Each structure stands twice: as C-alpha cells, then as structure tokens.
Coordinates of C-alpha atoms (C1' of nucleotides) in Angstrom, one line a residue:
Chain U
M21 CA -31.8 -20.5 6.8
E22 CA -30.2 -23.0 5.0
T23 CA -26.7 -23.7 6.5
K24 CA -24.5 -22.8 3.5
D25 CA -26.5 -19.4 3.8
K26 CA -25.7 -18.9 8.1
K27 CA -22.0 -19.8 6.8
H28 CA -22.5 -16.8 4.9
F29 CA -23.9 -14.8 6.8
I30 CA -20.8 -15.3 8.7
V31 CA -18.4 -14.4 6.8
E32 CA -19.8 -11.4 5.9
K33 CA -20.9 -10.8 9.8
A34 CA -16.8 -11.3 11.0
E35 CA -15.9 -9.3 7.8
E36 CA -17.3 -6.2 9.4
L37 CA -16.1 -6.5 12.4
F38 CA -12.7 -7.4 11.0
A39 CA -12.3 -4.3 8.6
N40 CA -14.1 -2.1 11.5
Q41 CA -11.8 -3.5 14.8
G42 CA -9.5 -5.5 13.2
F43 CA -8.5 -8.9 13.8
S44 CA -7.2 -9.2 17.0
G45 CA -9.3 -6.4 17.9
T46 CA -12.2 -9.0 17.0
S47 CA -12.9 -12.0 19.8
V48 CA -14.7 -14.6 18.2
R49 CA -17.4 -14.0 20.8
E50 CA -18.6 -11.1 19.1
I51 CA -19.0 -12.0 16.2
A52 CA -21.0 -14.6 17.4
K53 CA -23.6 -12.7 18.8
A54 CA -23.1 -10.4 15.9
A55 CA -24.4 -13.7 13.8
D56 CA -26.6 -14.5 16.8
V57 CA -24.8 -18.0 16.5
N58 CA -23.3 -20.2 19.5
V59 CA -19.4 -19.2 19.1
A60 CA -18.9 -23.1 19.2
M61 CA -20.1 -23.1 15.7
I62 CA -17.4 -21.5 14.3
S63 CA -15.3 -23.8 15.0
Y64 CA -17.4 -26.2 13.7
Y65 CA -18.4 -24.7 10.5
F66 CA -14.8 -22.9 9.9
G67 CA -11.8 -24.9 11.9
S68 CA -10.5 -21.2 13.0
K69 CA -11.2 -18.0 13.7
E70 CA -8.1 -17.4 11.1
K71 CA -9.4 -20.1 9.1
L72 CA -12.1 -17.4 9.1
L73 CA -10.4 -15.0 7.8
M74 CA -9.4 -16.9 5.0
E75 CA -13.1 -17.6 4.5
I76 CA -12.9 -14.6 3.9
F77 CA -10.9 -13.5 1.2
R78 CA -11.9 -17.3 -0.5
Y79 CA -15.0 -15.5 -0.2
R80 CA -14.1 -12.4 -2.1
A81 CA -12.2 -14.6 -4.5
D82 CA -14.8 -13.6 -7.7
Y83 CA -14.3 -9.9 -6.5
L84 CA -10.9 -10.6 -6.6
Q85 CA -10.4 -11.8 -10.5
T86 CA -10.0 -8.9 -11.8
K87 CA -11.6 -9.4 -15.5
I88 CA -12.4 -5.6 -16.7
G89 CA -10.7 -7.2 -19.9
N90 CA -13.5 -8.4 -21.5
L91 CA -15.3 -5.5 -21.3
L92 CA -13.6 -3.2 -22.3
N93 CA -12.2 -5.1 -25.4
N94 CA -15.7 -6.2 -27.5
S95 CA -16.7 -2.8 -27.4
S96 CA -17.4 -0.5 -30.1
L97 CA -16.7 2.8 -27.5
S98 CA -13.1 5.7 -28.1
W99 CA -10.5 4.8 -26.1
W100 CA -11.4 7.2 -23.8
D101 CA -15.0 5.7 -23.4
K102 CA -13.4 3.0 -21.9
L103 CA -11.0 4.5 -19.8
D104 CA -13.9 6.2 -18.5
I105 CA -15.4 3.1 -17.3
H106 CA -12.5 1.3 -16.4
I107 CA -12.4 4.3 -13.6
D108 CA -16.3 4.1 -12.5
H109 CA -15.3 0.0 -12.5
Y110 CA -12.3 0.2 -10.4
V111 CA -13.8 3.2 -7.9
E112 CA -17.3 1.4 -7.4
K113 CA -15.1 -1.8 -6.9
I114 CA -12.8 -0.4 -4.1
K115 CA -16.5 0.9 -3.0
D116 CA -18.6 -2.5 -2.9
N117 CA -15.5 -4.0 -1.3
Q118 CA -14.7 -1.4 1.7
H119 CA -14.5 -4.1 4.4
L120 CA -12.8 -6.4 2.6
H121 CA -10.4 -3.6 1.5
R122 CA -10.0 -2.4 5.2
I123 CA -8.8 -5.9 6.1
I124 CA -6.0 -6.6 3.6
M125 CA -5.0 -2.8 4.2
R126 CA -4.8 -3.3 8.3
E127 CA -3.8 -7.4 8.1
V128 CA -1.6 -7.7 5.2
D129 CA -0.6 -4.4 3.6
M130 CA 0.5 -3.6 7.7
N131 CA 2.6 -6.4 8.0
S132 CA 4.0 -7.7 4.5
C133 CA 5.5 -10.8 5.5
S134 CA 3.0 -13.8 5.3
K135 CA 1.3 -16.5 2.6
V136 CA -1.8 -14.1 2.0
S137 CA 0.1 -11.1 1.9
E138 CA 2.3 -12.6 -1.1
F139 CA -1.2 -14.0 -2.1
F140 CA -1.9 -10.3 -2.2
L141 CA 0.8 -9.0 -4.5
E142 CA 0.4 -11.2 -7.0
H143 CA -3.7 -9.7 -7.3
K144 CA -2.3 -6.2 -7.2
K145 CA 0.3 -7.4 -10.2
A146 CA -2.4 -9.1 -11.7
H147 CA -4.3 -6.0 -11.9
F148 CA -1.5 -3.6 -13.0
K149 CA -0.7 -5.8 -16.0
I150 CA -3.9 -5.8 -16.8
F151 CA -4.9 -2.0 -16.4
S152 CA -1.2 -1.4 -18.3
Q153 CA -1.1 -3.6 -21.3
Y154 CA -4.6 -0.9 -22.5
I155 CA -3.4 2.2 -21.7
R156 CA -0.4 0.7 -24.1
E157 CA -3.0 0.0 -26.5
G158 CA -4.1 3.4 -26.4
Q159 CA -0.7 4.4 -26.8
E160 CA -0.3 2.8 -29.9
A161 CA -3.0 3.6 -31.1
G162 CA -2.0 7.6 -31.2
V163 CA -5.0 8.1 -28.8
F164 CA -3.4 8.0 -25.5
N165 CA 0.1 10.0 -25.3
K166 CA 3.1 7.9 -24.9
E167 CA 5.4 9.5 -22.4
V168 CA 3.9 8.4 -19.0
D169 CA 5.3 6.2 -16.8
L170 CA 2.4 3.5 -16.7
L171 CA 3.5 3.2 -12.4
A172 CA 3.0 6.4 -11.8
L173 CA -0.5 6.6 -13.5
Y174 CA -1.3 3.5 -11.3
T175 CA 0.0 4.8 -7.8
S176 CA -1.8 7.1 -8.5
L177 CA -5.6 5.4 -9.7
A178 CA -5.0 3.1 -6.6
G179 CA -3.6 6.2 -3.7
I180 CA -6.2 9.2 -4.8
S181 CA -9.1 6.7 -4.5
K182 CA -8.4 4.6 -1.4
Y183 CA -7.4 8.0 -0.4
I184 CA -11.1 9.9 -0.8
L185 CA -13.4 6.1 0.4
F186 CA -10.7 5.5 3.3
N187 CA -10.5 9.9 4.9
Q188 CA -14.5 10.4 4.3
D189 CA -15.2 12.1 7.2
F190 CA -11.9 14.8 6.4
V191 CA -12.8 15.0 2.6
R192 CA -16.9 15.7 3.3
T193 CA -15.7 18.0 6.3
I194 CA -12.9 20.1 3.3
I195 CA -16.2 20.0 1.0
K196 CA -19.4 21.4 3.9
E197 CA -17.3 24.2 5.0
Q198 CA -16.2 25.1 1.0
T199 CA -20.0 24.8 -0.2
G200 CA -21.8 24.3 2.6
N201 CA -23.2 20.6 1.5
T202 CA -23.0 17.4 3.4
L203 CA -21.6 14.6 0.9
T204 CA -23.4 11.0 0.7
E205 CA -21.0 8.3 0.7
E206 CA -22.2 8.3 -3.4
D207 CA -20.6 11.7 -4.2
L208 CA -17.7 11.1 -2.5
I209 CA -17.6 8.4 -4.4
Q210 CA -18.8 10.6 -7.8
L211 CA -15.9 13.0 -6.3
A212 CA -13.3 10.3 -7.1
K213 CA -14.6 9.1 -10.3
K214 CA -14.7 13.4 -10.8
Y215 CA -10.5 13.7 -9.6
L216 CA -8.7 10.2 -11.0
K217 CA -10.9 11.2 -14.4
N218 CA -9.4 15.0 -14.9
F219 CA -5.8 13.2 -14.2
F220 CA -6.5 10.4 -16.7
R221 CA -6.8 13.1 -19.2
K222 CA -4.0 15.7 -17.5
Y223 CA -1.8 13.0 -18.5
L224 CA -2.9 11.2 -21.3
E225 CA -4.1 13.6 -23.2
I226 CA -2.0 14.6 -27.0
N227 CA -1.2 18.1 -27.0
Chain A
M3 CA 19.4 4.8 31.9
E4 CA 17.5 7.6 32.9
T5 CA 14.3 7.2 34.1
K6 CA 12.8 9.9 31.5
D7 CA 15.4 8.6 28.6
K8 CA 13.5 4.5 29.3
K9 CA 9.7 6.1 29.3
H10 CA 10.8 7.3 25.8
F11 CA 12.3 4.2 25.1
I12 CA 9.5 2.3 26.0
V13 CA 7.2 4.5 24.1
E14 CA 9.6 4.3 20.1
K15 CA 9.5 0.8 20.7
A16 CA 5.3 0.2 21.3
E17 CA 4.8 2.1 18.5
E18 CA 7.7 -0.1 16.4
L19 CA 4.8 -2.8 17.7
F20 CA 1.9 -1.1 17.0
A21 CA 2.4 0.0 13.6
N22 CA 3.4 -3.0 12.7
Q23 CA 0.6 -5.5 14.8
G24 CA -1.8 -3.2 15.3
F25 CA -2.6 -2.6 19.1
S26 CA -4.8 -4.8 19.6
G27 CA -2.2 -7.7 18.1
T28 CA 0.4 -6.6 20.4
S29 CA 0.5 -7.5 24.3
V30 CA 1.8 -5.6 27.1
R31 CA 4.3 -8.1 27.1
E32 CA 5.9 -8.2 23.7
I33 CA 6.3 -4.7 24.8
A34 CA 7.8 -5.1 28.0
K35 CA 10.2 -7.8 26.6
A36 CA 10.9 -5.4 23.8
A37 CA 12.4 -2.8 26.3
D38 CA 13.5 -5.1 28.0
V39 CA 11.6 -3.9 31.2
N40 CA 9.4 -5.6 33.7
V41 CA 5.7 -5.9 32.5
A42 CA 4.8 -4.2 35.5
M43 CA 7.0 -0.7 34.6
I44 CA 4.1 -0.5 31.8
S45 CA 1.5 -0.2 33.9
Y46 CA 3.5 2.0 36.2
Y47 CA 4.8 4.8 34.2
F48 CA 2.5 5.4 31.9
G49 CA -0.7 4.5 33.7
S50 CA -2.4 1.3 31.3
K51 CA -2.1 0.1 27.5
E52 CA -4.6 2.8 26.3
K53 CA -2.6 5.8 27.6
L54 CA 0.5 4.6 26.3
L55 CA -0.3 4.8 22.3
M56 CA -1.8 8.2 23.8
E57 CA 2.1 9.0 25.1
I58 CA 2.6 8.0 21.4
F59 CA 0.5 10.8 20.1
R60 CA 1.8 13.4 22.3
Y61 CA 5.5 11.8 21.9
R62 CA 5.2 13.2 18.1
A63 CA 2.8 15.6 18.9
D64 CA 5.4 17.7 18.0
Y65 CA 6.0 16.6 14.5
L66 CA 2.7 16.9 13.8
Q67 CA 2.4 20.6 14.1
T68 CA 3.3 20.9 10.3
K69 CA 5.1 24.2 10.7
I70 CA 5.8 25.1 7.1
G71 CA 5.2 27.8 6.5
N72 CA 8.1 29.7 8.6
L73 CA 10.3 28.0 5.9
L74 CA 8.3 29.0 3.0
N75 CA 7.5 32.6 3.8
N76 CA 10.7 34.0 4.3
S77 CA 12.4 32.4 1.9
S78 CA 13.7 34.9 -1.6
L79 CA 13.1 31.6 -3.6
S80 CA 10.6 31.0 -6.7
W81 CA 6.7 29.9 -6.6
W82 CA 8.2 26.4 -8.2
D83 CA 10.7 25.8 -6.2
K84 CA 9.4 26.5 -2.6
L85 CA 6.3 23.9 -4.1
D86 CA 9.5 21.5 -5.1
I87 CA 10.4 22.0 -1.0
H88 CA 7.0 22.0 0.2
I89 CA 7.1 18.2 -1.2
D90 CA 10.2 16.9 -0.8
H91 CA 9.3 18.1 3.1
Y92 CA 5.5 16.0 3.0
V93 CA 7.6 13.1 1.5
E94 CA 10.0 13.1 3.5
K95 CA 7.7 13.4 6.8
I96 CA 5.7 10.2 6.0
K97 CA 8.8 8.3 5.6
D98 CA 10.7 9.5 9.2
N99 CA 6.9 8.8 10.8
Q100 CA 6.1 6.1 9.0
H101 CA 5.4 4.2 12.3
L102 CA 2.6 6.9 13.6
H103 CA 1.2 6.9 10.3
R104 CA 0.1 3.3 10.1
I105 CA -0.5 3.4 13.7
I106 CA -3.1 6.8 12.8
M107 CA -4.3 4.8 9.3
R108 CA -5.1 1.4 11.7
E109 CA -6.3 3.0 14.6
V110 CA -8.0 6.4 14.2
D111 CA -8.7 6.3 10.2
M112 CA -10.6 3.2 9.9
N113 CA -12.7 3.0 13.1
S114 CA -13.0 6.8 12.9
C115 CA -15.9 7.9 16.0
S116 CA -13.5 8.6 18.8
K117 CA -11.5 11.5 19.6
V118 CA -8.5 9.9 18.9
S119 CA -10.1 11.0 15.3
E120 CA -11.6 13.9 15.6
F121 CA -8.0 15.4 17.1
F122 CA -6.6 13.9 14.1
L123 CA -8.9 15.2 11.8
E124 CA -8.6 18.6 12.9
H125 CA -4.8 17.8 12.4
K126 CA -4.9 17.1 9.2
K127 CA -7.6 20.5 8.4
A128 CA -4.4 22.2 9.7
H129 CA -2.3 21.1 7.7
F130 CA -4.7 21.4 4.0
K131 CA -5.4 25.0 5.0
I132 CA -1.6 25.9 5.4
F133 CA -1.3 23.8 1.9
S134 CA -3.6 25.4 0.1
Q135 CA -3.1 29.1 1.0
Y136 CA 0.1 29.0 -0.9
I137 CA -1.8 26.7 -3.5
R138 CA -3.9 30.0 -3.5
E139 CA -1.2 32.5 -3.0
G140 CA 1.0 31.3 -6.0
Q141 CA -2.5 31.2 -8.2
E142 CA -2.9 35.4 -7.2
A143 CA 0.7 35.7 -7.7
G144 CA -0.2 35.0 -11.6
V145 CA 2.3 31.9 -11.4
F146 CA -0.2 28.6 -10.4
N147 CA -3.0 28.1 -12.5
K148 CA -6.2 29.2 -11.3
E149 CA -8.5 27.2 -11.9
V150 CA -7.5 23.8 -10.5
D151 CA -9.2 22.3 -7.5
L152 CA -7.6 22.7 -3.9
L153 CA -8.5 19.3 -2.7
A154 CA -8.6 17.8 -6.0
L155 CA -4.4 18.5 -5.4
Y156 CA -4.4 17.2 -1.7
T157 CA -6.0 14.0 -1.7
S158 CA -3.3 13.4 -4.8
L159 CA -0.2 14.2 -2.4
A160 CA -1.7 12.6 -0.2
G161 CA -3.0 9.4 -1.5
I162 CA 0.2 9.3 -4.4
S163 CA 2.4 9.2 -1.4
K164 CA 1.1 7.0 1.0
Y165 CA 0.3 4.9 -1.6
I166 CA 4.0 4.4 -2.8
L167 CA 4.7 4.2 1.3
F168 CA 2.5 2.1 2.7
N169 CA 2.7 -1.0 -0.5
Q170 CA 6.8 -0.7 -1.5
D171 CA 6.9 -4.7 -2.1
F172 CA 4.6 -3.8 -4.8
V173 CA 6.3 -0.1 -5.9
R174 CA 9.6 -2.8 -5.8
T175 CA 8.6 -5.5 -7.7
I176 CA 6.9 -3.5 -10.5
I177 CA 10.0 -1.4 -10.8
K178 CA 12.5 -4.5 -10.3
E179 CA 10.6 -6.7 -13.4
Q180 CA 10.8 -2.9 -15.3
T181 CA 14.0 -2.7 -14.9
G182 CA 15.8 -5.4 -13.0
N183 CA 16.6 -3.0 -10.4
T184 CA 15.2 -3.3 -6.8
L185 CA 14.9 0.1 -5.1
T186 CA 16.3 1.1 -1.5
E187 CA 13.3 2.4 0.5
E188 CA 14.9 6.0 -0.5
D189 CA 14.8 4.7 -3.7
L190 CA 10.7 4.3 -3.4
I191 CA 10.9 8.3 -2.0
Q192 CA 12.5 9.9 -4.7
L193 CA 10.0 8.0 -6.9
A194 CA 7.0 9.6 -4.6
K195 CA 8.4 13.0 -4.5
K196 CA 9.1 12.5 -8.8
Y197 CA 5.7 11.8 -9.4
L198 CA 4.5 14.1 -7.2
K199 CA 6.4 17.3 -8.7
N200 CA 5.0 16.2 -12.1
F201 CA 1.1 15.8 -11.2
F202 CA 1.4 19.4 -9.7
R203 CA 3.6 20.9 -12.5
K204 CA 0.9 19.2 -14.7
Y205 CA -2.3 20.7 -13.2
L206 CA -0.5 24.0 -11.9
E207 CA 1.6 25.3 -15.3
I208 CA 0.0 27.5 -16.9
N209 CA -0.4 27.0 -20.9
Chain O
dA11 C1' -46.6 -46.8 8.8
dG12 C1' -43.9 -46.1 12.7
dA13 C1' -40.8 -47.5 15.7
dA14 C1' -35.1 -47.9 15.7
dG15 C1' -30.8 -45.7 14.1
dT16 C1' -27.6 -42.1 11.6
dT17 C1' -26.2 -37.9 11.4
dG18 C1' -25.4 -33.9 11.3
dA19 C1' -26.3 -28.9 14.1
dT20 C1' -26.7 -27.0 18.0
dT21 C1' -26.2 -25.8 22.2
dA22 C1' -23.7 -25.3 27.3
dA23 C1' -19.8 -26.1 30.1
dA24 C1' -15.3 -26.6 30.6
dC25 C1' -10.6 -26.0 29.1
dG26 C1' -5.8 -24.4 28.9
dC27 C1' -3.7 -20.2 28.1
dT28 C1' -3.6 -14.8 27.1
dT29 C1' -4.5 -11.3 28.4
dG30 C1' -3.8 -6.2 31.3
dT31 C1' -3.4 -5.4 35.7
dT32 C1' -2.6 -4.6 40.9
dT33 C1' -0.3 -6.1 44.8
dA34 C1' 3.0 -6.5 47.7
dA35 C1' 7.8 -7.4 48.8
dT36 C1' 12.1 -6.1 47.5
dA37 C1' 16.1 -2.8 45.2
dT38 C1' 18.0 2.4 45.1
dT39 C1' 18.3 6.1 44.6
dG40 C1' 19.0 10.9 47.0
Chain I
dC5 C1' 15.4 7.5 56.0
dA6 C1' 12.5 8.4 52.8
dA7 C1' 11.4 8.9 48.0
dT8 C1' 11.3 6.7 43.8
dA9 C1' 11.9 2.3 40.8
dT10 C1' 11.7 -2.5 40.1
dT11 C1' 10.6 -6.9 40.6
dA12 C1' 7.7 -11.7 40.8
dA13 C1' 3.7 -13.3 40.9
dA14 C1' -0.6 -13.6 41.7
dC15 C1' -5.8 -11.3 39.9
dA16 C1' -9.9 -11.4 37.4
dA17 C1' -11.5 -11.4 32.6
dG18 C1' -11.4 -12.5 28.2
dC19 C1' -9.7 -15.4 24.9
dG20 C1' -9.9 -19.5 21.1
dT21 C1' -11.0 -23.8 21.1
dT22 C1' -13.4 -28.4 22.7
dT23 C1' -16.2 -31.4 25.0
dA24 C1' -20.4 -34.3 25.6
dA25 C1' -25.2 -33.9 25.3
dT26 C1' -29.4 -32.6 23.1
dC27 C1' -31.7 -31.7 19.1
dA28 C1' -34.3 -32.5 14.5
dA29 C1' -33.7 -34.3 10.6
dC30 C1' -33.9 -38.4 7.6
dT31 C1' -33.5 -42.8 6.2
dT32 C1' -33.3 -47.6 7.2
dC33 C1' -36.2 -52.4 9.1
dT34 C1' -40.0 -55.0 10.1

DNA sequence: AGAAGTTGATTAAACGCTTGTTTAATATTG
DNA sequence: CAATATTAAACAAGCGTTTAATCAACTTCT
C-alpha cells in the first residue's frame, strides 16, 4: 500500500475508535493495532496523538465546506422541492459522517473553550447563514411563511436529526413496540427526513 | 464534615469533571484534588473509578424517576396549560442535571452496548410512555389533534431542548448577531421553552 | 550492468511519566 | 481499646513518544 493511502487508513481507523471510545479512551497502541501498523508510525506520520485528531478534522474538511448553495441555485425546481433536497442532503451528510459528528460532540461541543471549538463554531455559523438565506429568499418570493423564527427552524433541524441518529437504539425500540418492525439505519434516516419535512411544512406553509 | 456528606461531595465533583472532560479524560487524582481528599479515599469509599461513575447514576436516580404524572393528573388546569407545565418541567430538569446528561451522552449513548446503556434505554422508554399517554388522553378528550406521530413529537422535544442546551455557544452567537443581546443560560432555557411550546401548539392544535 | 550510497519506511525496545489501585502506618473517633 | 478514617508511599500496568537499528527502494557513479 502507498504511504498516502496508509496514512488515510490510519486516520479512518482512528476516527472510528475516537468516535466510539472517545479521544482519551483510545490509546495510540489501539489505533496502531486497528490499522495494522507499528505504534511508532503514528508519531512518525502525524507527530502526536493530538495532531492525529487534527488530521481527522483536516481529512473531513471537504465535507465541512457545506457548499449546498450551488446545487440549489441553478435548479428549476420549486421552493418546496428544493427545501426537501436541502433536508435530504443535511440528514444524509450527518449519516455519512457519523463518526466525525460523534467526535465533535464528545471532544468539541462538550468542552467549548479551545481553538478547535472556535473553528467548529464558525462552521456552524456559516451553515446557519446558508440555511437562513435560503429560507429568507423563499419568504421574499412569497412561498414561505414570513412569521417564522429562523433559529427555531435551524435548532429543530439539527436537534431532531441528531437525536434520531444518535439515539438509534431508543427510536428502534419504540418503533419495534409500535409496529413490530425492526428498523435498519436506512429506515431511521428516512424517518428523520419524514419528520423534518413534515416539520418544515407545518412551519413554512402559508394558510 | 460528615463522611456521608464527604462522599456526596466527591460524587458531585466527579460528576462535574466527568461531564466536562469525559470519564477516561479525568483521573482519580484530579477528582481527589477537586474534592480535597486523598487519592486513596476514592478506592476506599467507592471501590474503583468505575464504581464511582455508577454511584453518580445512583445518586441521581431520584431525578431519573420522572414522576411528572402526579403533578399533572390532580390538577384542574386545561390540557394546554398542563402541556406547558410538562415542557417547562422537562427543560428545567435537563438544565438542573446538565452534568448528568453530558455524562450519559458521552459515556452511555455513544457506545451503546453495556448494561448501563440498557438501564438508560429503559428510562427513556418509561419517560416516553408517560409522555405519550398524556398526549393520547388529550387526544381522546378532543383537545389535541389525533393525526400526530407521538415519536415525532418526542424526538423533537428531546432533540430541540438538548441541542439548545448543549450548543449554548452557537445559539448565543446567533442571537447576539441578530439582536445584539448576550443571552444568559436562563434566557436560553426560556428560548427552548418558547420554541417547544410553539412547536407543540402547531402540531397538536385542531384547525 | 553492478557496487556503493542515499533516502525514507518500519521495527522492537526503551524512555519517562501517569494511570488506577493497594499497602501499611498513622490519626481520629466513639 | 476497637473501629473507622486518612495518609504518604509504593505498586504494576499502561500511556504517548523517542531512539537506534534494520529494511526496502531508488540514484549515482564507475
């Protein structure tokens, strides 16, 4: 394997371990074993354990770019269809980057006083900006209800989708009791999307 | 100080440290220093670091009892007022037990495969049961809209309140940019309550 | 073309330090 | 005097990181 691929492999294994066991709860020896490399390679490649964590963030930087705007602007779809796409996109992205989100929740959101925290705060702000700009344009186009709190919308979007994705066991159990069906992760994704689309319709529709 | 009070003091200090730095990220020496006791006392009192974590859960067991039902049943208030009380109660309880919730999020929700996870899953189920029973009674009384997904309501209640409370920096920043005001934690609690009450009205009102 | 040299990758071992826990001695209490 | 509480010190194990030696691949020189 090429050394660049090997580095990426270590990053991915570390990401998974950090997500499930936490940064402090995972030893470099554990990471080395999972990636099937010598312990020293982690210091050799990344400098330190902490810098490996930073490398994870850098590795996922493209995801954090949140360039949804382009997709939506050039389309001839209706405002409502675009909103659905936005929601689908949002939930899907959280699903695809669950490990990263878990790490952010554990190591960044929880002790919010480092430079990393500031970086992710900026990212959240940027995403909120894109989101609220889209809603406002829909409002000015006369499609979306103008009497709606953008932050209320956004916290619901983030809160609901994160809750369903990070409490999968709970949601699954309830659905199992209600219907007898055991939902797959994909089913849960669809459920989150359904709930959110319903939610946005209720809030943005003009009666 | 009495030995029982001292034990409680250690438990509270440990709770705070575990909440902010994680279980693995906090050493027993750190806890001992925070509680101003000798390191050996923690093993002497609790047996081990892990058992101290369990003691935290036992210590907060009364909170986790979630006996909201009593308060609501015997009241002569309207269904809507009772719902507001329920929401107030829910948000307030999360605020008062933020440390515990952080620990549960970090150490329980994240790696869901231990006996502790099962315990908290049962607790969530019990709370959902109380919640949905209340809503259903309101539906049968003809006050609440019958065409509403109980799980959608619940995940929103939990998701929104947790998001606001555990992303305080973000919410504060947005509000600061929008209004110029820097919100206190109490303000954020009120915001969460407002959002949730609005939400439940939108979903449960019969047009 | 083949030996010598250069570079980066990989290894096992060791480093010093911290970890959770235990021990054995001392202090405090009833 | 007995029982409990508290202490400093020691314990083995694990931690993140470094070292120095070896390996592999490629370049350069005759």
